[in-house]
Coordinates of C-alpha atoms in Angstrom, one line a residue:
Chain A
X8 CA -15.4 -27.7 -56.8
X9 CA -18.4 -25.8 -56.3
X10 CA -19.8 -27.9 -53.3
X11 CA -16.1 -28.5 -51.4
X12 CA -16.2 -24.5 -51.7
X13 CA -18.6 -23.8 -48.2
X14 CA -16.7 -26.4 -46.4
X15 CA -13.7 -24.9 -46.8
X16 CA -15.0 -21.6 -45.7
X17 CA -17.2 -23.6 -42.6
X18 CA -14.3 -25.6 -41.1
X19 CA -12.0 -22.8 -40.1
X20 CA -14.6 -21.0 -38.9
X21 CA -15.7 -23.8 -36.2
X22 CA -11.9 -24.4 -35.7
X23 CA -12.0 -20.3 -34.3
X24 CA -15.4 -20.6 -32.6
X25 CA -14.0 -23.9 -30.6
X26 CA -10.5 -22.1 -30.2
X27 CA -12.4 -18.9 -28.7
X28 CA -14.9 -21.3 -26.5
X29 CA -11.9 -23.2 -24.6
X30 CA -10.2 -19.8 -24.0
X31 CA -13.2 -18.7 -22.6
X32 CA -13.8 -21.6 -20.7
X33 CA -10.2 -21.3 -19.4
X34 CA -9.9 -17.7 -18.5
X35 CA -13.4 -18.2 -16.6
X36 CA -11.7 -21.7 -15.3
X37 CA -9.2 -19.8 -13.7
X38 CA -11.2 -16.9 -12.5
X39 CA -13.8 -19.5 -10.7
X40 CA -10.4 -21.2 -9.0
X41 CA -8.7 -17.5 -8.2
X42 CA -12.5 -17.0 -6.2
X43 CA -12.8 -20.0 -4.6
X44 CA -8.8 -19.6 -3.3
X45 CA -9.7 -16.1 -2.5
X46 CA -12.9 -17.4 -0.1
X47 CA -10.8 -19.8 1.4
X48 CA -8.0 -17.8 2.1
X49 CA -10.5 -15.5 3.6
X50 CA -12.2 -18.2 5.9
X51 CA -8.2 -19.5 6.9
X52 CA -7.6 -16.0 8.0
X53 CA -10.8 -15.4 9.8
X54 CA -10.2 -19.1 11.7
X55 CA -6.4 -18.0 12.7
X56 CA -8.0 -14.8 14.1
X57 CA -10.6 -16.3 16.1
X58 CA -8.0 -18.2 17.6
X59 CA -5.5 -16.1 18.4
X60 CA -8.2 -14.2 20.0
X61 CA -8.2 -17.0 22.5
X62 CA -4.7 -16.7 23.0
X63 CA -2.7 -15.8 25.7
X64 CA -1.0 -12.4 25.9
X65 CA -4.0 -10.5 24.8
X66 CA -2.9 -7.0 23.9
X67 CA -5.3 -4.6 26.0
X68 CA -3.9 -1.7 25.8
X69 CA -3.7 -2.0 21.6
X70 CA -7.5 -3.3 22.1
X71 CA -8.3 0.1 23.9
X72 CA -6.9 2.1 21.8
X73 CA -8.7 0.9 18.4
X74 CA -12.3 1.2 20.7
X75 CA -11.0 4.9 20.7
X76 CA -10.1 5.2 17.2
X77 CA -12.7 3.3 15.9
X78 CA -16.2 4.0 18.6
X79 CA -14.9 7.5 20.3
X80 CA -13.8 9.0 16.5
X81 CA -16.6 8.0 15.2
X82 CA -19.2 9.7 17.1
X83 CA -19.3 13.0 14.8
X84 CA -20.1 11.3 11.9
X85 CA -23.1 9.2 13.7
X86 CA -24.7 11.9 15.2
X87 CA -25.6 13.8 12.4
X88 CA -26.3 10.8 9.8
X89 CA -28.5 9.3 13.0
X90 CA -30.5 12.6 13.5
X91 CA -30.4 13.2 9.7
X92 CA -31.8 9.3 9.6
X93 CA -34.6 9.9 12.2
X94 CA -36.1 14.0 10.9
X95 CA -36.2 12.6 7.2
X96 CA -38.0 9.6 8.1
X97 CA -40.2 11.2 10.6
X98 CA -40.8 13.6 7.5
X99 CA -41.1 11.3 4.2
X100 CA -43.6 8.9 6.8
X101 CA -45.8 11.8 8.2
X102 CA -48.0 12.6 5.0
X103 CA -48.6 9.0 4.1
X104 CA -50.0 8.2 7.8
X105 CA -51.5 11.6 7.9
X106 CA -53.8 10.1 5.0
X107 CA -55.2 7.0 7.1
X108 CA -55.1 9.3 9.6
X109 CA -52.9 7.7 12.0
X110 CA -50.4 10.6 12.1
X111 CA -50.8 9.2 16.5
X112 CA -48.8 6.3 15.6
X113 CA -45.5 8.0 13.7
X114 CA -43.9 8.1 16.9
X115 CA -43.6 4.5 17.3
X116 CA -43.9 3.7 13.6
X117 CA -40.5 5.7 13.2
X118 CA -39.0 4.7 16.7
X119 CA -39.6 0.6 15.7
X120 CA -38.3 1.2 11.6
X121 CA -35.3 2.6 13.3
X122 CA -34.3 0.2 16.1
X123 CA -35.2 -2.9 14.2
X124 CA -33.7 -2.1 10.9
X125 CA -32.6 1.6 9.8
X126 CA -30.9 2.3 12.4
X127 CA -28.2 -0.8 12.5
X128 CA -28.1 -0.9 8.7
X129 CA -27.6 2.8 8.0
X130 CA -25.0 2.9 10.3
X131 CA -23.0 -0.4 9.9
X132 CA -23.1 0.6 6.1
X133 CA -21.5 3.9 7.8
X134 CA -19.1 2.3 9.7
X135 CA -18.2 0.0 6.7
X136 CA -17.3 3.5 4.9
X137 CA -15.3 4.6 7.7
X138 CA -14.0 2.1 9.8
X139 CA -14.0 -1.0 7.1
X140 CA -11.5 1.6 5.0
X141 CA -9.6 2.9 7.6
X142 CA -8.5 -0.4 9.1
X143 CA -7.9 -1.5 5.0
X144 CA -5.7 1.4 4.5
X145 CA -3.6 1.4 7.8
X146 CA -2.9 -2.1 7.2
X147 CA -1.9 -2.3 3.5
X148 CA 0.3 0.6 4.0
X149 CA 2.2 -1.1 6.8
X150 CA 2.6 -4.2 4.8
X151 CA 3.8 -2.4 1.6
X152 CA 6.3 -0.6 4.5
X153 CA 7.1 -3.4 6.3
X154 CA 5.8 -2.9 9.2
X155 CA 3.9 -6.3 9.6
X156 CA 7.4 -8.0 8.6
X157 CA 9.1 -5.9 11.5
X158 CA 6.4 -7.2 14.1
X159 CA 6.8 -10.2 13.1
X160 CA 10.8 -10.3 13.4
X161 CA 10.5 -8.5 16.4
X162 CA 8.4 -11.8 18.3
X163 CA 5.5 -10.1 17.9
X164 CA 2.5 -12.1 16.4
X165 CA 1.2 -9.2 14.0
X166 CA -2.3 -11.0 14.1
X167 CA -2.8 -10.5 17.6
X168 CA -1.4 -7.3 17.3
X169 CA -3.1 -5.9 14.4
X170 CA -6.3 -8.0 13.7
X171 CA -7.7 -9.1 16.9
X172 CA -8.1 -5.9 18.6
X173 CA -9.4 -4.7 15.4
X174 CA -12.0 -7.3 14.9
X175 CA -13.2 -7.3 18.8
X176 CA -13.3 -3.3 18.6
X177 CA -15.1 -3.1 15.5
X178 CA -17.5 -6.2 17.0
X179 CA -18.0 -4.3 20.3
X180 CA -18.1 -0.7 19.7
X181 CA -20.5 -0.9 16.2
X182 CA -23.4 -1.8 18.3
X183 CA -22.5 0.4 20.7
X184 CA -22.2 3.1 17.6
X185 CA -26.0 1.6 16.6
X186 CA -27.5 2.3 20.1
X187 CA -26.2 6.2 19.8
X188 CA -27.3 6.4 16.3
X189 CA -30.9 5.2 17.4
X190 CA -31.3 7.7 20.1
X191 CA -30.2 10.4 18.2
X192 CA -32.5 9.2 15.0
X193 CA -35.3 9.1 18.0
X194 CA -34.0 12.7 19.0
X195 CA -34.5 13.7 15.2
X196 CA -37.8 12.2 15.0
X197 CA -39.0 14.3 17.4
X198 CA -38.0 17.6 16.0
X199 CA -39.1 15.8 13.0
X200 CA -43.0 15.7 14.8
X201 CA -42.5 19.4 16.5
X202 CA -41.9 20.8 13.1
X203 CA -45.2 20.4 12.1
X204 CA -47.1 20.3 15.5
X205 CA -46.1 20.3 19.5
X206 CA -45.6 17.2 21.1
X207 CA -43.6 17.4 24.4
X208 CA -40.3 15.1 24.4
X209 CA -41.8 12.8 27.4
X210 CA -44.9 12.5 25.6
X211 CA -43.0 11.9 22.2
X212 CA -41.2 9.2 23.8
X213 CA -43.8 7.5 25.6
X214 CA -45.6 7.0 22.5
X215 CA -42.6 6.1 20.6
X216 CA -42.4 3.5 23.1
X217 CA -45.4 2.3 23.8
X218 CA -45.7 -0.6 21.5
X219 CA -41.9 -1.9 21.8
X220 CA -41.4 -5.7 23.1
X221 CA -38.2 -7.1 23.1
X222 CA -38.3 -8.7 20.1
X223 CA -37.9 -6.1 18.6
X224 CA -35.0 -4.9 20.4
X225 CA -33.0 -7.6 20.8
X226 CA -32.6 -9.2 17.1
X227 CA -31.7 -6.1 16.1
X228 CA -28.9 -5.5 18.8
X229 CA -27.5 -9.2 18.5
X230 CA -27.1 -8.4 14.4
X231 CA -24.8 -5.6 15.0
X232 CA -22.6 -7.6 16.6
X233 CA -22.0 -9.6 13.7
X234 CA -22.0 -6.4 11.5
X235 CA -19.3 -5.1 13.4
X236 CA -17.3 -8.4 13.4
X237 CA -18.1 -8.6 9.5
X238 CA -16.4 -5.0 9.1
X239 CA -13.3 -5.6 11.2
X240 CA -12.5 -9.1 9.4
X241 CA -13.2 -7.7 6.1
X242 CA -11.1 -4.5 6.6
X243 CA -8.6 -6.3 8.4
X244 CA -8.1 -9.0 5.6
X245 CA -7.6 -6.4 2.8
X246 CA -5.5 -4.6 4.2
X247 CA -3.2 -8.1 6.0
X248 CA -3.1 -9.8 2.0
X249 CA -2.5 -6.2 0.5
X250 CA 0.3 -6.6 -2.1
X251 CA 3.2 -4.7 -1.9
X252 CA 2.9 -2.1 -4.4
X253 CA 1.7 1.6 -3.1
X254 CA -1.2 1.6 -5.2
X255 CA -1.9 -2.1 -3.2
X256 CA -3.1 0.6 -0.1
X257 CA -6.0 2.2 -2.0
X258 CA -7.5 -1.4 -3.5
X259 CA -7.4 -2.8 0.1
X260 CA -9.5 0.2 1.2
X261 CA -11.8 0.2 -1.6
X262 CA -12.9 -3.5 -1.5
X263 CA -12.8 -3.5 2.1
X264 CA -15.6 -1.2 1.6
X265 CA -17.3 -2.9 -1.1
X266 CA -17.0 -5.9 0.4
X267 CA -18.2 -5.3 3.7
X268 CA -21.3 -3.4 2.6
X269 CA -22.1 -6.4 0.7
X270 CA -21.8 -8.5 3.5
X271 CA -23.6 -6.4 5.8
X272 CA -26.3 -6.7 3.7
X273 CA -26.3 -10.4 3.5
X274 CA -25.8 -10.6 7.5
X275 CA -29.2 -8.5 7.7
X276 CA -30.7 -10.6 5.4
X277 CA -30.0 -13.4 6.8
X278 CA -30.8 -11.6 10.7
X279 CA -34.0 -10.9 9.4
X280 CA -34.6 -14.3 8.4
X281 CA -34.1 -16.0 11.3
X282 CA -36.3 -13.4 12.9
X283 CA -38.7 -14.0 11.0
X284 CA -39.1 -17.8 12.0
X285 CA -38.5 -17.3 15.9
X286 CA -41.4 -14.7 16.1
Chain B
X3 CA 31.3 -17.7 -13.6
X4 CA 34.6 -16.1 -11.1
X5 CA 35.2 -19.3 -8.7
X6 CA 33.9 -19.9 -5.4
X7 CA 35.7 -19.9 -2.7
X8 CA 35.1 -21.5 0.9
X9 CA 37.7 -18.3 2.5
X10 CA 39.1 -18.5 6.3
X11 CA 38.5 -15.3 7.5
X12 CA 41.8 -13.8 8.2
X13 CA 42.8 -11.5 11.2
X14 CA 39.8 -12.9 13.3
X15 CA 40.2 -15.7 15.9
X16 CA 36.8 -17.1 15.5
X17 CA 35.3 -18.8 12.4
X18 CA 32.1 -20.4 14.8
X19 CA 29.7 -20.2 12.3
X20 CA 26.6 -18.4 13.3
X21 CA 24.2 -18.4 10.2
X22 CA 24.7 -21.5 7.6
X23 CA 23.0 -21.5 4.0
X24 CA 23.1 -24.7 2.2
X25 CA 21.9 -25.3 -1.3
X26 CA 18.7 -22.5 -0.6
X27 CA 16.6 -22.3 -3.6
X28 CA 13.1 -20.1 -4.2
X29 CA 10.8 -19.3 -6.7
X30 CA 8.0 -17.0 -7.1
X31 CA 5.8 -18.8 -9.4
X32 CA 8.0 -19.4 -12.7
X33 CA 10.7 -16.9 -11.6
X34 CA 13.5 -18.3 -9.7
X35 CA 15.0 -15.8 -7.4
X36 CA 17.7 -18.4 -5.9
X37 CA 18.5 -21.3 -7.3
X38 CA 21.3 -22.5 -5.2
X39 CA 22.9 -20.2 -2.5
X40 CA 25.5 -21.9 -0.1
X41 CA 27.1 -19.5 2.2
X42 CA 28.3 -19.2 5.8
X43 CA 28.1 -16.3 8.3
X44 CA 31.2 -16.6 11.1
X45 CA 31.0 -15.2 14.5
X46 CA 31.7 -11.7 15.0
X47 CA 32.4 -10.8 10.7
X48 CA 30.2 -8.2 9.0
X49 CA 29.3 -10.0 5.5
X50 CA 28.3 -7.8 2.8
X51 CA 25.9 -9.4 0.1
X52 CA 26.6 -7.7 -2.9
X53 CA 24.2 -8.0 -6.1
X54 CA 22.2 -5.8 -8.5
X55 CA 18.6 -5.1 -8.3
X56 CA 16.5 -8.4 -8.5
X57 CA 19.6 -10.3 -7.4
X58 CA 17.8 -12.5 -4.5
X59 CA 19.5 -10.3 -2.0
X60 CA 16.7 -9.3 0.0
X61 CA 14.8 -12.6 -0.5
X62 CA 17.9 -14.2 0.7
X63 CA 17.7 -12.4 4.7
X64 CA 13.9 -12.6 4.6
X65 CA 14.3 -16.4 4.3
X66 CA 16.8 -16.2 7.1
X67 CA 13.9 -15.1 9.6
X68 CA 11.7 -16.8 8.1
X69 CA 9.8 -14.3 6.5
X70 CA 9.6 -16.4 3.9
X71 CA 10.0 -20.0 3.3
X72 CA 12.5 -21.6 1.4
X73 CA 11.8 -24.0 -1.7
X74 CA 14.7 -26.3 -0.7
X75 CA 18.2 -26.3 1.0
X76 CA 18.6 -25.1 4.6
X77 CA 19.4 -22.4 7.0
X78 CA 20.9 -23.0 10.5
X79 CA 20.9 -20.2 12.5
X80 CA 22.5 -20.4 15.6
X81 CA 22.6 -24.1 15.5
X82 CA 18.8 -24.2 14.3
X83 CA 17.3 -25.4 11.1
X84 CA 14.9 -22.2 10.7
X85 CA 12.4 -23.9 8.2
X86 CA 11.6 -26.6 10.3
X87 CA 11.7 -25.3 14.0
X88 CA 8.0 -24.7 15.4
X89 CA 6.8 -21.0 15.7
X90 CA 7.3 -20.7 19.4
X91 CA 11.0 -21.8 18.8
X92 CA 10.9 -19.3 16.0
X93 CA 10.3 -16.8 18.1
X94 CA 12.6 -17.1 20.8
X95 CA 15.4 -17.5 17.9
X96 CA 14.2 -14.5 16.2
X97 CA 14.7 -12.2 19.6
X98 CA 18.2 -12.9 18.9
X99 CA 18.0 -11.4 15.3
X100 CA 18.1 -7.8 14.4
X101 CA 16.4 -6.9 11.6
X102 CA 17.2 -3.3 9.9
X103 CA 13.9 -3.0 7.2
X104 CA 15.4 -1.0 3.8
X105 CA 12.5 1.4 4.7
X106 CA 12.7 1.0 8.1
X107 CA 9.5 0.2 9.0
X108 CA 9.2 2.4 11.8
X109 CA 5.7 1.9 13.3
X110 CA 3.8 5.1 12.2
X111 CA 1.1 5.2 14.9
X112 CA 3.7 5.2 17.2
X113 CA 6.2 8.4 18.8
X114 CA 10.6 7.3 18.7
X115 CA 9.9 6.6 22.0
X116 CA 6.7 4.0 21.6
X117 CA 8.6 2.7 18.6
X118 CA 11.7 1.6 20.8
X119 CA 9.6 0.4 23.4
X120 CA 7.5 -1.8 21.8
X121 CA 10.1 -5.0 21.1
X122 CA 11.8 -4.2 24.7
X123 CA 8.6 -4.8 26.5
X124 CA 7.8 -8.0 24.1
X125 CA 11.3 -9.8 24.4
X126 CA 12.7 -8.7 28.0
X127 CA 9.0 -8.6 29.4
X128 CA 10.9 -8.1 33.2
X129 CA 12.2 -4.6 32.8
X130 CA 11.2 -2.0 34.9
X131 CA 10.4 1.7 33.3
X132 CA 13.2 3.2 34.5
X133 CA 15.6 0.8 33.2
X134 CA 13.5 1.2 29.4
X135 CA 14.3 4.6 29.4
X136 CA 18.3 3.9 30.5
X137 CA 18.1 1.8 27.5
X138 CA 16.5 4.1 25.2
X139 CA 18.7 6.9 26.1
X140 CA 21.6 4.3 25.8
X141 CA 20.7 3.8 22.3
X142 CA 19.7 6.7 20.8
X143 CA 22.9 8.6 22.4
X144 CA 24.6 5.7 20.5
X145 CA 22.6 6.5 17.3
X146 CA 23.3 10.5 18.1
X147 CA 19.6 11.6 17.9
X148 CA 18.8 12.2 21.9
X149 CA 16.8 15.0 21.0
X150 CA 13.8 13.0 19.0
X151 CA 12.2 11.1 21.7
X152 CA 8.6 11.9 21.2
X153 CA 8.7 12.9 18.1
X154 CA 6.3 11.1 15.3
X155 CA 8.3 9.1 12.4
X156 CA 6.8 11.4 9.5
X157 CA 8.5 14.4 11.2
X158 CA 11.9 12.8 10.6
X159 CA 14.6 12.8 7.2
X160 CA 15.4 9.7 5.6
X161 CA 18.5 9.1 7.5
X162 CA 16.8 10.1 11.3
X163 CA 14.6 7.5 10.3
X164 CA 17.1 4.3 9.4
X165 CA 18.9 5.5 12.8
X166 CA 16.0 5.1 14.6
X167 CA 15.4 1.6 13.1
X168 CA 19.0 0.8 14.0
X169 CA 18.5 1.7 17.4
X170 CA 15.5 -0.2 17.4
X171 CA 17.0 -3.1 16.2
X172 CA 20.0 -3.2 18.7
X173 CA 17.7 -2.1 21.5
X174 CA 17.3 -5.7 22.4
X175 CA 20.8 -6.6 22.6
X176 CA 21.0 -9.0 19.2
X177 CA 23.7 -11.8 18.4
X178 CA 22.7 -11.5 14.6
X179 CA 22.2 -8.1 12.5
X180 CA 20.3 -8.5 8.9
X181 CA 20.3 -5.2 7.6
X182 CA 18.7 -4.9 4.1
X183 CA 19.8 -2.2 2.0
X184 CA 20.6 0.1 4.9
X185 CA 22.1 3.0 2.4
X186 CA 19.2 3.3 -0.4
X187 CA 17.9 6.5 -0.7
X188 CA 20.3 8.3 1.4
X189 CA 22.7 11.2 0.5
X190 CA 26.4 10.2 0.8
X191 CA 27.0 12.2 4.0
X192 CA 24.5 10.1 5.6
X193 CA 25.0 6.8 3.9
X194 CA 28.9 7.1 5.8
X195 CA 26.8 7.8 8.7
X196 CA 25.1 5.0 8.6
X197 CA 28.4 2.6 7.7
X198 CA 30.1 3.9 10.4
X199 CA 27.0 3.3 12.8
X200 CA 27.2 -0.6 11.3
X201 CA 30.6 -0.8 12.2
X202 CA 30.2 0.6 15.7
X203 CA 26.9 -1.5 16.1
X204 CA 29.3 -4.8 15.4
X205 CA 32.1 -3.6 17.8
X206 CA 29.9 -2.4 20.9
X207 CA 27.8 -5.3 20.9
X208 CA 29.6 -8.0 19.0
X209 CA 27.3 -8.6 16.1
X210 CA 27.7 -11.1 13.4
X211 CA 26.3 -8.9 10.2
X212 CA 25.0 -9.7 7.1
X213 CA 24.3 -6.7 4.8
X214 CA 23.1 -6.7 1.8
X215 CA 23.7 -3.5 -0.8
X216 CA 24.5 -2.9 -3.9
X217 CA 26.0 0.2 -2.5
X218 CA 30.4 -0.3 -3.2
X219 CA 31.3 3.1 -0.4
X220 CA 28.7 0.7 2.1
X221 CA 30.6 -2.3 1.4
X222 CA 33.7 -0.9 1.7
X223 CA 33.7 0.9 4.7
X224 CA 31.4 -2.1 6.5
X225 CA 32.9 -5.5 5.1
X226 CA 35.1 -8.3 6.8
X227 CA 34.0 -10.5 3.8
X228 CA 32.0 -9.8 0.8
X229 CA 29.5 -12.3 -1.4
X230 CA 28.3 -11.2 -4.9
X231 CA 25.3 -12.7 -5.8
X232 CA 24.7 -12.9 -9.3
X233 CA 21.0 -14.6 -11.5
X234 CA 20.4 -16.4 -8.0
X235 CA 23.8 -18.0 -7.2
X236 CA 27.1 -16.9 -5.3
X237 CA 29.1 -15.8 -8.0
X238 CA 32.3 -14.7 -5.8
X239 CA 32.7 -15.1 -2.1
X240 CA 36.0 -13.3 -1.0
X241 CA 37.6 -10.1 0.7
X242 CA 37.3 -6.6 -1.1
X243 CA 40.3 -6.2 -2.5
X244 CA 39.9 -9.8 -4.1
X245 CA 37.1 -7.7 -6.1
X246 CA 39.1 -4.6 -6.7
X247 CA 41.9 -6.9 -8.3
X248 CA 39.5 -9.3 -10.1
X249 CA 40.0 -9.4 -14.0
X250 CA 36.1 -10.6 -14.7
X251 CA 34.3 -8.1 -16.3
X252 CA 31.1 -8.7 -14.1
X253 CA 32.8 -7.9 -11.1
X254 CA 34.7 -4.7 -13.0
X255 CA 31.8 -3.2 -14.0
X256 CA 30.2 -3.4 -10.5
X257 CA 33.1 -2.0 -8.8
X258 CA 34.1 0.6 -11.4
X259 CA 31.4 2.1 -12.5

């Protein structure tokens, strides 16, 4: 009796433990398949987008008027995170040259940080905010009103509609939103330098540009593109597969954001990489 | 189950049939919304698809357009199987469908007048401005809101709202009207509005309706021929006062409360 005792008490316990692991094992099954359908899905939507861009019957007019919405409304909210972006580095940078004393070179130290990598990524993570939820948000809330479905009755492909002249927007007016934000962060370096000194604006810029190739330019400009593109797919998928619940609205513009962040990230990541090996 | 029956419609010359439903089944995972639907839409009839909440009613006209796809069965529309035609075909077959949303989806971004626009310049691509605007005037006079033209959708009431979707919708000329739930939400003023727009819609431009409430004053005033739908199936096919007469307590409790 005394040594069938423990195995009575052992066996149900390893019954539970292998009950609890298959459970696990399922639920985390599952989740690993719900990701991998959710990547696909994503890559099936992004392929049908890419070629309905090539499409004929390209809607112009819609195309215009999300480059307004998305690059002209935009602007506000640029200018003062590119100036902010520009006077605080130009500030934080100034003591640590100032002790090698090399405070000659902040000029171009600031000017190359923000082209090359600042600059885009401050502001695609910006844009990723703004535009990445706004195009999240107007699109779930026409699914979970039926707009989509009306398009779509009405012989009007909602994908060309809707998501292409999103996506080329977002890819073409983001770098174009990069470009502003690096002149103004250039503008705010500047008042950045005069705050502690006098350095004329031609001069400024001279030496902000003295040591610039373009290498340094161009990597930087050919990543937006993608930056932008990454935003407009991402906000544009959320908000296309919303569900149809209200509350379906605010996740589509909360993981548009999330994800696109992330993936701007990744696409730098990766920019910089390649970069890297080319120079 | 009350019978089934395969009804003539009396009192109209025509029984072409314009939209027919064979044997349509759909699921959403494990639920099944229809499991075996057969029904027939005849030239020039308004048919009222009755059914409670969760009934397949609205799944039902969605899988007409195609909206969504059907499990099994078919659906000819106009002489087309709609689940097998390519998307172009599609298309051009779905320019001849009007499609009244329940919450009718007027496009938000967009004034009345961009809203009413927008299928006109996609379907009859060769109209001049001037004869847009004769048909937007056209419609909305026939709608009765003249006055509303560039006016955004969230400045309008419920009911302004599903007229502008209903002139919308017949903007294009249609041979087919779907119009899902076209009274919810709507006082009772407005929802006899609304019937009595259906019925003029039908006789100006000689529609073939289907129109699914669970609204009885809706069906009444609208229906040449009613279908309850009942756990997915047709459970009665018939005229209304078939209904009003029927002994099955189903059908009793829907009509009387």
């Amino acid at each position: 009796m005394k040594t069938k005792l423990p195995v009575i008490k052992i066996v149900p316990k390893i019954r539970d433990a292998s009950i609890k692991i298959s459970e696990k094992t399922m639920v985390k099954t599952v989740e690993a398949n719900e990701f991998l359908i959710g990547v696909a899905d994503f890559f099936l939507f992004f392929s049908q987008a890419v070629r309905e861009t090539f499409s004929r019957n390209f809607e112009f007019k819609e195309f215009l008027r999300q480059c307004h919405q998305i690059g002209f409304k935009s602007l506000p909210l640029i200018s003062i995170t590119g100036a902010i972006m520009g006077l605080v580095l130009t500030i934080q940078t100034r003591p640590v040259l100032d002790s090698f004393g090399a405070v000659s070179l902040l000029p171009s130290m600031v000017a190359i940080s923000l082209v090359r990598e600042i600059g885009p990524v401050i502001t695609a993570l910006i844009c990723a905010g703004k535009v990445g939820s706004g195009i999240g948000a107007e699109l779930g809330s026409m699914k979970v009103t039926e707009q989509i479905d009306a398009m779509e009755v009405s012989s009007t492909n909602p994908m060309r509609f809707l998501v292409v002249t999103r996506v080329l927007a977002a890819t073409l007016m983001i770098p174009l939103l990069v470009l502003y934000a690096d002149a103004l962060g250039i503008m705010g370096s500047w008042i950045g330098v005069n705050i502690k000194g006098d350095v004329s604006f031609v001069l400024f810029i001279s030496q902000a540009f003295s040591v610039f190739e373009l290498i340094d330019f161009l990597p930087a400009v050919v990543k937006t593109f993608f930056f932008g593109a990454v935003i407009g797919v991402v906000g544009s998928y959320k908000g296309y597969t919303a569900g149809r619940g209200t509350e379906s609205v605010g996740v589509a513009a909360n993981s548009a954001v999330v994800l696109a962040s992330l993936l701007v990230i990744i696409v730098d990541m990766i920019a910089v990489q390649i970069t890297d090996m080319l120079i | 189950m009350e019978q089934v029956n395969n009804i003539s419609i009396s009192g109209m010359n025509n029984t072409e049939t314009i939209v027919e439903i064979s044997n349509l089944k759909k699921s959403f995972g494990n639920q099944k919304v229809l499991k075996d639907v057969t029904l027939q839409l005849y030239k020039g009839e308004n048919l009222v698809v009755l059914g409670k909440s969760g009934s397949g009613k609205s799944v039902l006209i969605k899988c007409i357009v195609r909206l969504l796809n059907p499990d099994e069965g078919s659906i000819r529309v106009l002489g087309e199987d709609v689940s097998v035609i390519k998307r172009e075909e599609l298309s051009n077959l779905r320019m001849k469908i009007g499609f009244l949303f329940q919450s009718g989806a007027l496009y938000d971004s967009m004034t009345v007048k961009e809203n009413l626009e927008f299928p006109l310049r996609r379907i009859k691509k060769k109209m001049t401005q001037k004869l847009i605007d004769e048909k937007i005037a056209e419609v909305l006079e026939n709608v009765g809101l003249l006055d509303v033209l560039h006016k955004m959708p969230s400045q309008l009431s419920g009911g302004m709202r599903k007229r502008i979707s209903l002139a919308r919708t017949i903007i294009v000329d249609p041979q087919i009207m779907l119009y899902d739930e076209p009274t919810t939400g709507l006082d009772p003023v407005t929802s006899d509005e609304i019937s009595l727009l259906i019925n003029q819609v039908q006789k100006k431009y000689k529609t073939s309706s289907i129109i699914i409430t669970h609204d009885i004053e809706c069906a009444r005033a609208t229906a040449d021929r009613l279908v309850m739908l009942h756990e997915g199936q047709v459970y009665k096919n018939g005229k209304i006062g078939d209904y009003e007469n029927s002994d099955d307590p189903f059908i009793k409790s829907f009509f009387k409360g």
